[in-house]
PDB file of C-alpha atoms in Angstrom:
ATOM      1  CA  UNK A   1      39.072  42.285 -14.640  1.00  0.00           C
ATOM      2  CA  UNK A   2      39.122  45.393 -13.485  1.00  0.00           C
ATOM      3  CA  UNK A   3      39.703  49.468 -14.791  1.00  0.00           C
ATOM      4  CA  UNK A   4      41.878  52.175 -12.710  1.00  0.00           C
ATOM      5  CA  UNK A   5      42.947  55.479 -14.772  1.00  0.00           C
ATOM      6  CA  UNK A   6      46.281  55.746 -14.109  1.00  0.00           C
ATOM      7  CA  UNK A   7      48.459  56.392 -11.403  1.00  0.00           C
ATOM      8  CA  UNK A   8      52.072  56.783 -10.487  1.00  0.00           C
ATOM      9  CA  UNK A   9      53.997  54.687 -12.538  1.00  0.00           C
ATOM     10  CA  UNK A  10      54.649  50.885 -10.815  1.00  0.00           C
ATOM     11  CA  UNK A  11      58.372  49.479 -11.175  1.00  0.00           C
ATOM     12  CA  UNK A  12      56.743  46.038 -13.244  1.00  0.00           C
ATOM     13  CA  UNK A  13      58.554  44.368 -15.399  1.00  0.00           C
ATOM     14  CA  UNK A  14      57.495  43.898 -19.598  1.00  0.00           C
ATOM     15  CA  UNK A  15      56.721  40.165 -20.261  1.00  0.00           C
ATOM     16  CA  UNK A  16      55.258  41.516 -23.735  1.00  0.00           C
ATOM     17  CA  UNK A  17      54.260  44.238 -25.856  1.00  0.00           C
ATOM     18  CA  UNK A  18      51.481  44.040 -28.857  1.00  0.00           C
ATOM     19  CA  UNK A  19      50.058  46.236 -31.292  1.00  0.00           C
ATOM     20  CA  UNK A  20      46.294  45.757 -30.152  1.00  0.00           C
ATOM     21  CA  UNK A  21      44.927  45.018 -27.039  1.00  0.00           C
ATOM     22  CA  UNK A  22      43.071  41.546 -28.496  1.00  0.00           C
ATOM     23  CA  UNK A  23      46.678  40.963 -29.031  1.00  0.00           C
ATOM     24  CA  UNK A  24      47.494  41.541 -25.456  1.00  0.00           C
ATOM     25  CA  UNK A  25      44.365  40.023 -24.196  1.00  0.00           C
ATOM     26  CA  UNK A  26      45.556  36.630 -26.044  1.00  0.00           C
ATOM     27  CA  UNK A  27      48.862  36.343 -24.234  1.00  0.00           C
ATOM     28  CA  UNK A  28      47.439  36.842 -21.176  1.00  0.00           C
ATOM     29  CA  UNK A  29      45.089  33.774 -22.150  1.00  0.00           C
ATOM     30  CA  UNK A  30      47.352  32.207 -22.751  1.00  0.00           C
ATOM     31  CA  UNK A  31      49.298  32.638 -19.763  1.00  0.00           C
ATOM     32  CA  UNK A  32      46.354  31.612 -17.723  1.00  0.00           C
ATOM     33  CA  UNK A  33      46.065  28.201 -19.499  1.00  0.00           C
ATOM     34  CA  UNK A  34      49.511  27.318 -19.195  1.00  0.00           C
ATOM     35  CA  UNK A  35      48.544  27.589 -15.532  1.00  0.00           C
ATOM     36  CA  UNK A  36      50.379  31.057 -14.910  1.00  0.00           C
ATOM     37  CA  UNK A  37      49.228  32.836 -12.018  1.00  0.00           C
ATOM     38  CA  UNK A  38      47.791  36.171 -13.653  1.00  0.00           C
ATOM     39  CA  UNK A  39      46.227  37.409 -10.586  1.00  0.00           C
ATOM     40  CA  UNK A  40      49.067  40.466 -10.454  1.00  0.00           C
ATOM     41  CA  UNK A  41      49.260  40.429 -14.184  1.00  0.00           C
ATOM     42  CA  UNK A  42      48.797  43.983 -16.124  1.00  0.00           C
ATOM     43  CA  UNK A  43      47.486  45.214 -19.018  1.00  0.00           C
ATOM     44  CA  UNK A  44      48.821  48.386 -19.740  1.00  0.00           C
ATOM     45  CA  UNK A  45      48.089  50.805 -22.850  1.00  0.00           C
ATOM     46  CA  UNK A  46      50.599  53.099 -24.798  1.00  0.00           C
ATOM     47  CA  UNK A  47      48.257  55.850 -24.271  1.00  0.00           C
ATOM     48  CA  UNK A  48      47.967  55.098 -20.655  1.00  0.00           C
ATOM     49  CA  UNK A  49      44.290  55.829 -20.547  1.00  0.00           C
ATOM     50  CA  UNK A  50      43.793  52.730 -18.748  1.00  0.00           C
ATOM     51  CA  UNK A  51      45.641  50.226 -16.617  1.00  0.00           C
ATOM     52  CA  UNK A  52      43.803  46.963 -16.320  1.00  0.00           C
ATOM     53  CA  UNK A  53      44.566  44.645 -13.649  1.00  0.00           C
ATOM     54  CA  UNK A  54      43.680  40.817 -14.596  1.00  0.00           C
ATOM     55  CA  UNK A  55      42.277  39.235 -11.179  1.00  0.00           C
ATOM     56  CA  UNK A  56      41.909  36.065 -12.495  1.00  0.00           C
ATOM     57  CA  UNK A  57      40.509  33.948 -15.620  1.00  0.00           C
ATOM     58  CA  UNK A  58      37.216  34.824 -15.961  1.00  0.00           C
ATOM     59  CA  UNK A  59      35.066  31.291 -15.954  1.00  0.00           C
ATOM     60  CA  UNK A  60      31.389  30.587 -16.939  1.00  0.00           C
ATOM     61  CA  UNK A  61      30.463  30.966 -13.566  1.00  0.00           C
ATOM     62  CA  UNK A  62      32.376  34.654 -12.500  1.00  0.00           C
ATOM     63  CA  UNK A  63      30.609  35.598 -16.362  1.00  0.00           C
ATOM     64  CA  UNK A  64      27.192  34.725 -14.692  1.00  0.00           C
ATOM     65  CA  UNK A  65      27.815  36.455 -11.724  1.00  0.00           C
ATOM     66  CA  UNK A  66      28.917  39.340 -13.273  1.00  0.00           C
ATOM     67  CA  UNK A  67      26.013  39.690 -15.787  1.00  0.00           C
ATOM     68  CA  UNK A  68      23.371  38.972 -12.469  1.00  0.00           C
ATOM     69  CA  UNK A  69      25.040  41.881 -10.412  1.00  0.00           C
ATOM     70  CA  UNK A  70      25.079  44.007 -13.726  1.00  0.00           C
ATOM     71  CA  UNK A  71      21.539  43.387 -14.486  1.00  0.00           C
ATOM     72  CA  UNK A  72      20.169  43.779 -10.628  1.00  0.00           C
TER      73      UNK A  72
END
């Protein structure tokens, strides 16, 4: 996943709102294992701090990769 701060708002439709962003994160678990494609999925906060775009499930293998690059 990734982080942008925010920018103009994006005509996307709500498939959800929750109270936490675990809450969020869980649906869009979910989502993913019911074989959704959440590649243009959003997380987006009420604050709008932050918009997270999901990329893609994150597997044991993008994990490693990540924590390699991070630790180089």
């Amino acid at each position: 996943m990734t982080q942008h701060p925010p920018t103009a708002p994006l005509d996307r439709p709500v498939v959800g709102s929750y109270p936490t962003y675990e809450g969020a994160q869980r649906a869009v678990d979910f989502l993913s294992d019911s074989k959704f494609p959440v590649e243009r999925t959003a997380i987006i906060g009420s604050d709008l701090r932050m918009v997270e775009t999901v990329l893609g499930r994150l597997t044991r293998g993008r994990a490693a990769l990540a924590g390699a690059g991070s630790g180089a």
